[in-house]
Short mmCIF file of C-alpha atoms and ligand atoms in Angstrom, two decimals:
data_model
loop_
_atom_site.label_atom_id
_atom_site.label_comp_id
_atom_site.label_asym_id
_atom_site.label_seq_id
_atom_site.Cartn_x
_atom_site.Cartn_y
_atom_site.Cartn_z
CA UNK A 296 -6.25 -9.89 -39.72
CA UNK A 297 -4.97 -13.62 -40.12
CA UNK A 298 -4.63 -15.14 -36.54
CA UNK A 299 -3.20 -18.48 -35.71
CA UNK A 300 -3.86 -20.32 -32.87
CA UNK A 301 -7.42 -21.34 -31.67
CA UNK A 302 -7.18 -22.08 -28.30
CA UNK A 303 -5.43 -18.41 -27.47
CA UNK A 304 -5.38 -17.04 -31.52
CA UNK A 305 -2.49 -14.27 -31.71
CA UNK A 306 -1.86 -12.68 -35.52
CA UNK A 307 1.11 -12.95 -36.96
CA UNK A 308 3.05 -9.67 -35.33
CA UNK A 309 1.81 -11.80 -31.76
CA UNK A 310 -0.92 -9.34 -31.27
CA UNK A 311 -3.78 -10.82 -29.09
CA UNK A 312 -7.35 -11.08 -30.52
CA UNK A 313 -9.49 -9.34 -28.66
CA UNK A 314 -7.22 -6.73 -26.49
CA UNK A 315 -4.60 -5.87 -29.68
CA UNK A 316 -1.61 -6.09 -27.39
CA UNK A 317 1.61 -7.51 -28.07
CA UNK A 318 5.04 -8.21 -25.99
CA UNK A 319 6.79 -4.58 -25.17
CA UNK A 320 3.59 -2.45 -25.42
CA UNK A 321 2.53 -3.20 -21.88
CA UNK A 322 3.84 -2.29 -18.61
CA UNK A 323 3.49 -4.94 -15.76
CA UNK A 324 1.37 -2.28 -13.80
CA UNK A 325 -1.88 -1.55 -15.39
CA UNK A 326 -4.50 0.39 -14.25
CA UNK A 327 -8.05 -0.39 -16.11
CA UNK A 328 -10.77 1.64 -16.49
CA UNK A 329 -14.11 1.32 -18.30
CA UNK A 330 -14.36 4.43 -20.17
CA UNK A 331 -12.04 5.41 -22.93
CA UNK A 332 -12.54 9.05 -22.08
CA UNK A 333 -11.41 8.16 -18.87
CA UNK A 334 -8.32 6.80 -20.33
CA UNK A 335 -7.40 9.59 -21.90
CA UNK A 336 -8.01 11.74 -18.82
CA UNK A 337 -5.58 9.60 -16.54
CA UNK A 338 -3.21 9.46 -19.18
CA UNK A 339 -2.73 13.34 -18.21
CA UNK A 340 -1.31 12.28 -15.65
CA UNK A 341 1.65 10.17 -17.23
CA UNK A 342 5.30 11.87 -17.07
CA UNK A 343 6.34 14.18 -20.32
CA UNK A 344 2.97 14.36 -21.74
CA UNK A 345 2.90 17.09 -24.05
CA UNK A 346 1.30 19.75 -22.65
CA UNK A 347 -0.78 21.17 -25.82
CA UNK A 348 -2.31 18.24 -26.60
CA UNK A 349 -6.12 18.37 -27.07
CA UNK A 350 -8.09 17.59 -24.17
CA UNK A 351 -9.54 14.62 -26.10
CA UNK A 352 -6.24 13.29 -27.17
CA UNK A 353 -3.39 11.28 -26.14
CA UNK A 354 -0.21 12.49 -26.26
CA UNK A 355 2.27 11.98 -29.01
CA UNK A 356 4.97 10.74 -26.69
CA UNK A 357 3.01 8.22 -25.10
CA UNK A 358 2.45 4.41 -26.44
CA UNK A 359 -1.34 3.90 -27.61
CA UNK A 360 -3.32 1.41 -29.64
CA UNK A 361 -7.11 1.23 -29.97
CA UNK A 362 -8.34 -2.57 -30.93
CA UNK A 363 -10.75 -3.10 -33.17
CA UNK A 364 -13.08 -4.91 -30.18
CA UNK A 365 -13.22 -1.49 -28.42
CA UNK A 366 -9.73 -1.69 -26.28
CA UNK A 367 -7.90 1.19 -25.56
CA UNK A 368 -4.09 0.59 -24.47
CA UNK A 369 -2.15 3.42 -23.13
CA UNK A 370 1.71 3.14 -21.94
CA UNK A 371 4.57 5.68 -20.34
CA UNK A 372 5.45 6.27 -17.28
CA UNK A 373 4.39 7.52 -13.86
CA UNK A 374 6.94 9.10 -11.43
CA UNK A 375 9.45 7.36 -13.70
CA UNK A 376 7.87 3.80 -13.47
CA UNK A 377 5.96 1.98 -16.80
CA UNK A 378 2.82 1.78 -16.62
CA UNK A 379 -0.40 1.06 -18.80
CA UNK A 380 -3.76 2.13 -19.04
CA UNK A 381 -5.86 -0.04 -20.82
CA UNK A 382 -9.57 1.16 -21.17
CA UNK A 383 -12.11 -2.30 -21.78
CA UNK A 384 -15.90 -1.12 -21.50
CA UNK A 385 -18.36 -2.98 -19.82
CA UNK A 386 -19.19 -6.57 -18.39
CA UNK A 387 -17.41 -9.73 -17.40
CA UNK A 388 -16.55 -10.71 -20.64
CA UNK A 389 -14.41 -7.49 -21.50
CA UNK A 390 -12.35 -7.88 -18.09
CA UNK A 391 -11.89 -11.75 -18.82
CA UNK A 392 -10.06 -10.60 -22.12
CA UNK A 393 -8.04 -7.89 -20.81
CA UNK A 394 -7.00 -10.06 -17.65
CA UNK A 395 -6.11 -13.19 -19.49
CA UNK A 396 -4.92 -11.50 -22.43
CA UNK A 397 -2.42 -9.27 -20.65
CA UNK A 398 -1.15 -11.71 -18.50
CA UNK A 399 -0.30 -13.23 -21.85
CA UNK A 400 1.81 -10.68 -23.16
CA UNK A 401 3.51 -9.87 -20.12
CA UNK A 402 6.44 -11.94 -18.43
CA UNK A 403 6.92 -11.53 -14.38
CA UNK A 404 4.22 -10.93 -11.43
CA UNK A 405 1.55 -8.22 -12.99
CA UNK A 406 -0.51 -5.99 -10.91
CA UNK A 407 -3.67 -4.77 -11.85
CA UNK A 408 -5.93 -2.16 -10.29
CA UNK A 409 -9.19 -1.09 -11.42
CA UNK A 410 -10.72 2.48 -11.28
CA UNK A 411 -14.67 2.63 -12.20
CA UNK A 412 -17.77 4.07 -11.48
CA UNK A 413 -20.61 2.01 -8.95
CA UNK A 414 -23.75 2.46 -7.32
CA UNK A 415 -23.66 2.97 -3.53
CA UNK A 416 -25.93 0.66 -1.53
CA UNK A 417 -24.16 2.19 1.48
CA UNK A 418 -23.57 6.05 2.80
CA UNK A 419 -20.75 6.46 0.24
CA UNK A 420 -22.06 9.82 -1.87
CA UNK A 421 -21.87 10.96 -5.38
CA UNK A 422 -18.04 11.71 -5.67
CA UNK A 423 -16.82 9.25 -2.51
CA UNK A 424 -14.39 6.51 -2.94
CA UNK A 425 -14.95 2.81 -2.74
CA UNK A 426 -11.99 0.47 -2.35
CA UNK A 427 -13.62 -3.02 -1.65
CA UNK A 428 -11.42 -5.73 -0.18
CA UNK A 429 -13.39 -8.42 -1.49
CA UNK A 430 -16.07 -9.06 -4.12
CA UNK A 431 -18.84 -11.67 -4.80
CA UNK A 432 -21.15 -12.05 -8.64
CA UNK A 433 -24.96 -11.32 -8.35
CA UNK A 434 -26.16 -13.20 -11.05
CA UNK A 435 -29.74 -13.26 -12.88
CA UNK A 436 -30.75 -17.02 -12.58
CA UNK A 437 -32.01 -17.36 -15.67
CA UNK A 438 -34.04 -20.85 -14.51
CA UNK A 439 -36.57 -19.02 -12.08
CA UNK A 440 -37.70 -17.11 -15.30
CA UNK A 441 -38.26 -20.70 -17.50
CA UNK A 442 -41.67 -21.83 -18.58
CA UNK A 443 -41.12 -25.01 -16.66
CA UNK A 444 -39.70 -23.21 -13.17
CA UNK A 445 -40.80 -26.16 -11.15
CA UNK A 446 -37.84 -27.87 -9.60
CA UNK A 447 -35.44 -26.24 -7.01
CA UNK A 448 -32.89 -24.81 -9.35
CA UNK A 449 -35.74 -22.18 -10.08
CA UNK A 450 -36.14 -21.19 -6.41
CA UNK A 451 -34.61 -17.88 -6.59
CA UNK A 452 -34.51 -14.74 -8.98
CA UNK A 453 -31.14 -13.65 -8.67
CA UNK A 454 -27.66 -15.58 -7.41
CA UNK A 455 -24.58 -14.60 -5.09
CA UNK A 456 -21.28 -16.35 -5.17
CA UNK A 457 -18.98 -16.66 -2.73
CA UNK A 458 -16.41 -13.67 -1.87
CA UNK A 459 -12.80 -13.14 -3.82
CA UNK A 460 -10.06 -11.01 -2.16
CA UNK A 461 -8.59 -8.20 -3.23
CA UNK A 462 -4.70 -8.47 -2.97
CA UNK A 463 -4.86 -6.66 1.03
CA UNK A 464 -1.48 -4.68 0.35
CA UNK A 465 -3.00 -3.23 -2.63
CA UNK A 466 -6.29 -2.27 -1.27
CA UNK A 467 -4.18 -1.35 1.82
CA UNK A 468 -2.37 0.94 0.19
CA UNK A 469 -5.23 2.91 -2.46
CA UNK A 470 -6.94 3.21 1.04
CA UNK A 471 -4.30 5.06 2.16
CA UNK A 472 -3.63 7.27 -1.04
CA UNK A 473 -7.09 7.64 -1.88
CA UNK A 474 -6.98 9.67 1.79
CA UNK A 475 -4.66 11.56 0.82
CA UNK A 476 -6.15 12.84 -2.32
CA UNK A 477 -9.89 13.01 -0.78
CA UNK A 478 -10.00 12.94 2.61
CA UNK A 479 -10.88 10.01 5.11
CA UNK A 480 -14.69 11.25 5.08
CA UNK A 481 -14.70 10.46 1.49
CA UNK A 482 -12.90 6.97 1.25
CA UNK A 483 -15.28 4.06 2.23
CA UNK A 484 -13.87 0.46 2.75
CA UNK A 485 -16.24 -2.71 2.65
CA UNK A 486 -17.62 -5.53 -0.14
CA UNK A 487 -18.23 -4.90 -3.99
CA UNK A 488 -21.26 -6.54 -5.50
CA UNK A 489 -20.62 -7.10 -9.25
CA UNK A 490 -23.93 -7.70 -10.85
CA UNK A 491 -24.11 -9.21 -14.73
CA UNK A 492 -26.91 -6.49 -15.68
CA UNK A 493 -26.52 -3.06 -14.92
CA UNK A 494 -30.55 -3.20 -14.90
CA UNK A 495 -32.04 -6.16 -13.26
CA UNK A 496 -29.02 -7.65 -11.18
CA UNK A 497 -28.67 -3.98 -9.58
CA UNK A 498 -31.93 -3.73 -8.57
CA UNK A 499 -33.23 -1.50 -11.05
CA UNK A 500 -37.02 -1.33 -12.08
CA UNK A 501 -38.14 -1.57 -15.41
CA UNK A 502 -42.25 -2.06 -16.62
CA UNK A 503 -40.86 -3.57 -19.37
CA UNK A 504 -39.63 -6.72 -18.41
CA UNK A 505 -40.32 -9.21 -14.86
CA UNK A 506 -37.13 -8.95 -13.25
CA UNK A 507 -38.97 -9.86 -9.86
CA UNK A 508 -35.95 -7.90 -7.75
CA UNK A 509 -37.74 -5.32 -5.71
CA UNK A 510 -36.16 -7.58 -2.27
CA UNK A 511 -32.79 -7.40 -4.22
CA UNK A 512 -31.10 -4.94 -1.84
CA UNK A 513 -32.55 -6.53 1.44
CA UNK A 514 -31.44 -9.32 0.00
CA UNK A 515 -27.62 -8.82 -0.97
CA UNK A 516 -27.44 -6.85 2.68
CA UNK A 517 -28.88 -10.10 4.22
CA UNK A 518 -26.45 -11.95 2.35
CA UNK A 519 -22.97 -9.50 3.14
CA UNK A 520 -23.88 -6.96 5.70
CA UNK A 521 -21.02 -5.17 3.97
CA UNK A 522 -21.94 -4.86 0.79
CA UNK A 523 -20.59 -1.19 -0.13
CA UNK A 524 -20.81 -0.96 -4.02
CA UNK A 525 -22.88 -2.21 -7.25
CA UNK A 526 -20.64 -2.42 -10.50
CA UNK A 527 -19.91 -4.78 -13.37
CA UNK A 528 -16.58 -6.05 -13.64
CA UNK A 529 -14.15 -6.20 -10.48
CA UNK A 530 -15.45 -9.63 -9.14
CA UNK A 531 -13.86 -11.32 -12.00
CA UNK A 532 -10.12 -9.23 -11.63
CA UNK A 533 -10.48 -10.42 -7.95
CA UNK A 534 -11.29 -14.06 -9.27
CA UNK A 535 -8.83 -14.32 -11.76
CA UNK A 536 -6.12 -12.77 -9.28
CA UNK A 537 -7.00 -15.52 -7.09
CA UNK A 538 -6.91 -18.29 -9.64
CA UNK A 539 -3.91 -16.53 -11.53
CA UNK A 540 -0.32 -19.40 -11.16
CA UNK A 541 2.85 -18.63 -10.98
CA UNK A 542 2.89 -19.00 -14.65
CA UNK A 543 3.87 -21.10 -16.99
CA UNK A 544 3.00 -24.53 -15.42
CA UNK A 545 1.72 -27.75 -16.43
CA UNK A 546 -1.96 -28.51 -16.37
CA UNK A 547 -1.33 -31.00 -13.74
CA UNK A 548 0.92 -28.76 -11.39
CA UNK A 549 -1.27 -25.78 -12.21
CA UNK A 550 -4.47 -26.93 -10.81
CA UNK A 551 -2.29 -27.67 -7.18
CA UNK A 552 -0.37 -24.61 -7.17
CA UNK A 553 -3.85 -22.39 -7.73
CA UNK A 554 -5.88 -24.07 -5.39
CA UNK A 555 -3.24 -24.39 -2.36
CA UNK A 556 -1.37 -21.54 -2.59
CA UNK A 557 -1.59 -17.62 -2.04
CA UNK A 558 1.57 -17.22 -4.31
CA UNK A 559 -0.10 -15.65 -7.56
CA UNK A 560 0.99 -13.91 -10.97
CA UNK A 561 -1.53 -11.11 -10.17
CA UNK A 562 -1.98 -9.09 -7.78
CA UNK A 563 -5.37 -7.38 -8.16
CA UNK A 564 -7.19 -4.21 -6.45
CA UNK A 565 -9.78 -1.78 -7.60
CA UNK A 566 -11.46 0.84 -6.19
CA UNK A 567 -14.30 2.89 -7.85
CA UNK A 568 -16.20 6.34 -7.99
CA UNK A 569 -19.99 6.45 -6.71
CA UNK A 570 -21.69 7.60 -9.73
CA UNK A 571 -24.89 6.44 -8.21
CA UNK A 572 -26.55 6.91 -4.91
CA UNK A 573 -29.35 4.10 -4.53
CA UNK A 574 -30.60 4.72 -1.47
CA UNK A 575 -31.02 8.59 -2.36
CA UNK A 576 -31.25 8.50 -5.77
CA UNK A 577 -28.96 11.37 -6.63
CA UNK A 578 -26.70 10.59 -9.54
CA UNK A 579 -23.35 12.59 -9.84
CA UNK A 580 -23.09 15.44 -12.04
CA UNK A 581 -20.12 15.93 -15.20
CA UNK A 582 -18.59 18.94 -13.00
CA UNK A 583 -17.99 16.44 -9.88
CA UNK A 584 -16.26 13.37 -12.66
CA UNK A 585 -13.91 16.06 -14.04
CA UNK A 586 -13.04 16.90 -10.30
CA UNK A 587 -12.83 13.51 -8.86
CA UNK A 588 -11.16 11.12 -12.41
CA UNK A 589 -7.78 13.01 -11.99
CA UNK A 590 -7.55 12.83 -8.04
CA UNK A 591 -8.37 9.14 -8.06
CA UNK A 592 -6.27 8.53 -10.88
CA UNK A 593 -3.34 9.95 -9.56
CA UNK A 594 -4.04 7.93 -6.57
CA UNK A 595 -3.77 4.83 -7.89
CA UNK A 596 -1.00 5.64 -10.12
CA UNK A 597 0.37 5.80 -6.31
CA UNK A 598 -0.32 2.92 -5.30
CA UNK A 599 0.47 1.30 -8.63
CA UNK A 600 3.81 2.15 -8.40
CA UNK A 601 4.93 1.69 -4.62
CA UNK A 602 3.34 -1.82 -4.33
CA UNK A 603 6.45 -4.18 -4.80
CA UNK A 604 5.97 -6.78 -7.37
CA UNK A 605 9.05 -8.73 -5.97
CA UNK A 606 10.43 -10.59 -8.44
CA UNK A 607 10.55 -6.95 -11.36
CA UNK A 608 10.82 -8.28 -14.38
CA UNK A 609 9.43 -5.30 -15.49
CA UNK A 610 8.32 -4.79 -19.85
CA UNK A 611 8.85 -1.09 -20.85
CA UNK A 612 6.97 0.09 -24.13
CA UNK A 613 8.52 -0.11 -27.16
CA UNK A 614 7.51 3.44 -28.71
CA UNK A 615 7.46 6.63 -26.48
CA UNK A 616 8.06 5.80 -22.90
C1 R1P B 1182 -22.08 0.91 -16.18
O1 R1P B 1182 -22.50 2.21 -16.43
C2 R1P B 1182 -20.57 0.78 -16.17
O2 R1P B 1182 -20.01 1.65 -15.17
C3 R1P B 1182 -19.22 0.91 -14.24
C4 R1P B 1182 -19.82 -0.47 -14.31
O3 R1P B 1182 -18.99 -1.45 -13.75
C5 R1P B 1182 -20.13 -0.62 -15.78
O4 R1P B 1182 -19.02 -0.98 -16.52
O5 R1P B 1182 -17.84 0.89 -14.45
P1 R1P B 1182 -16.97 1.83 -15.43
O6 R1P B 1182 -17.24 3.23 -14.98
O7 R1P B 1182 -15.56 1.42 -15.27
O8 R1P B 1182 -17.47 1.58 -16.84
N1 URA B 1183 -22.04 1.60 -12.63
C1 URA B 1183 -22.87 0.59 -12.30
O1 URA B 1183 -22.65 -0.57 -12.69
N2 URA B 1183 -23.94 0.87 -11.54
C2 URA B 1183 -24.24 2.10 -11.14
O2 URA B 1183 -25.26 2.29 -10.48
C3 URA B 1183 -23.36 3.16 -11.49
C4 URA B 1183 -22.26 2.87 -12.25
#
């Protein structure tokens, strides 16, 4: 693969590095997922799939291409309206390069709604719904672990940032549809802690390293007496929303249009299944994922689709939608 380019390298067919992607093969309403299994599962839901295709398959009628950095894009259509699934494992660093990368290939206002699995510092239970309305970063500070930890930057193990918002029509709405699907008893509303180590940042012990984070849930419930959820990616989709212009713009125009106004290219929400209960320790079994993936998937295919983007300029996919 020849790519040209090195401040955002593309190949030669306009392909993006990291993601695959190119213009046409992505809706402008994406729902993102970790999993690739889970991909496959929402993409079930998509209209005319074929209905004896394997259960680990995608469907011959619907758009796909798997990158060769672990990305998984699915596009159709929901309830008659394009939209893409796009599967991009684990971290920070995989939702910087779908966010940036599909905001590339895209033209128009883009919205963006993640559905992934957490840990519940709250009551939420195995198999409850979390749609947080703001996120902040727990990060390791790698300083306090140094040799030489002796001046202030060392003070403290782990770091919170400030709070991002979710786009509040978005997370009004998967609220609402998540309801529907579950039940109000099982739809819990609050703050999303994204940590950058499933281990350490989450509070998790392990003999075989000094992580120091035993206080680490007193701590982040000090910090946000709301703090709902425990998961890796959706501070960044809330930060990027948030810092996202009303694209293309000069440098110098950009920097002033992100930092004064609310009008953005994204509009992001996310909302995720409790895989883990912290405070119990119960962990969710493979019967209660196959029951709960579809529901919440078909909720935020929901909300995906009756959240106006304005301004449609909407990019249908080239093969099979
Ligand atoms: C860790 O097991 C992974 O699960 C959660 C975390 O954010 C992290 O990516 O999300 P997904 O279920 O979307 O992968
Ligand atoms: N994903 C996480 O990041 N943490 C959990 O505890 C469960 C899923």
């Amino acid at each position: 693969m020849s790519m040209s380019n090195a401040n955002f390298p593309m190949d030669a067919e306009g392909r993006t590095y990291h993601v695959g992607i190119k213009r046409g093969e992505l809706a402008n309403r994406i729902i993102t997922v970790g999993d690739p299994a889970r991909a496959i599962v929402l993409s079930r839901s998509l209209d005319g799939v074929d209905p004896n295709t394997p259960a680990k398959s995608i469907s011959s009628n619907l758009f796909s291409h798997a990158s060769h950095r672990g990305f998984l894009t699915i596009t159709g259509r929901y309830k008659g309206t394009p939209v893409s699934i796009v599967a991009i494992g684990m971290g920070v660093s995989m939702m910087d390069f779908f966010v940036r990368e599909c905001r590339a290939v895209v033209d128009g206002p883009v919205i963006m709604i993640r559905l992934g699995s957490c840990g519940s510092l709250s009551d939420a239970k195995v198999g409850d719904i979390c749609v947080p309305s703001s996120s902040y970063i727990v990060q390791r500070n790698y300083d306090y672990f140094a040799d030489d930890n002796s001046s202030s930057s060392h003070a403290s193990p782990y770091i919170m940032s400030k709070k991002f918002d979710a786009d509040p029509e978005v997370t009004a709405t998967l609220v609402k549809n998540m309801s529907a699907q579950l039940g109000d008893n099982h739809v819990w509303k609050g703050v999303n802690a994204t940590a950058d180590s499933f281990y350490s940042s989450q509070g998790r012990q392990d003999e075989n390293f000094v992580d120091d984070n035993q206080e680490l849930f007193t701590e982040l419930v000090k910090y946000e007496p709301d703090t709902l959820t425990l998961e890796m990616e959706t501070f960044l989709l809330y930060h990027l929303a948030r810092t996202s212009t009303i694209a293309p713009l000069k440098e110098e125009t950009r920097v002033k249009v992100a930092a004064t106004s609310n009008k953005h290219s994204i509009r992001a929400g996310a909302c995720m299944m409790v895989f883990a209960q912290r405070k119990s320790n119960d962990f969710i079994t493979k019967e209660d994922i196959a029951r709960v993936e579809p529901i919440a998937g078909k909720a935020v295919f929901d909300s995906l689709v009756e959240v106006s983007l304005g301004e449609e300029s909407e990019l249908h996919a080239t093969e099979g939608s």
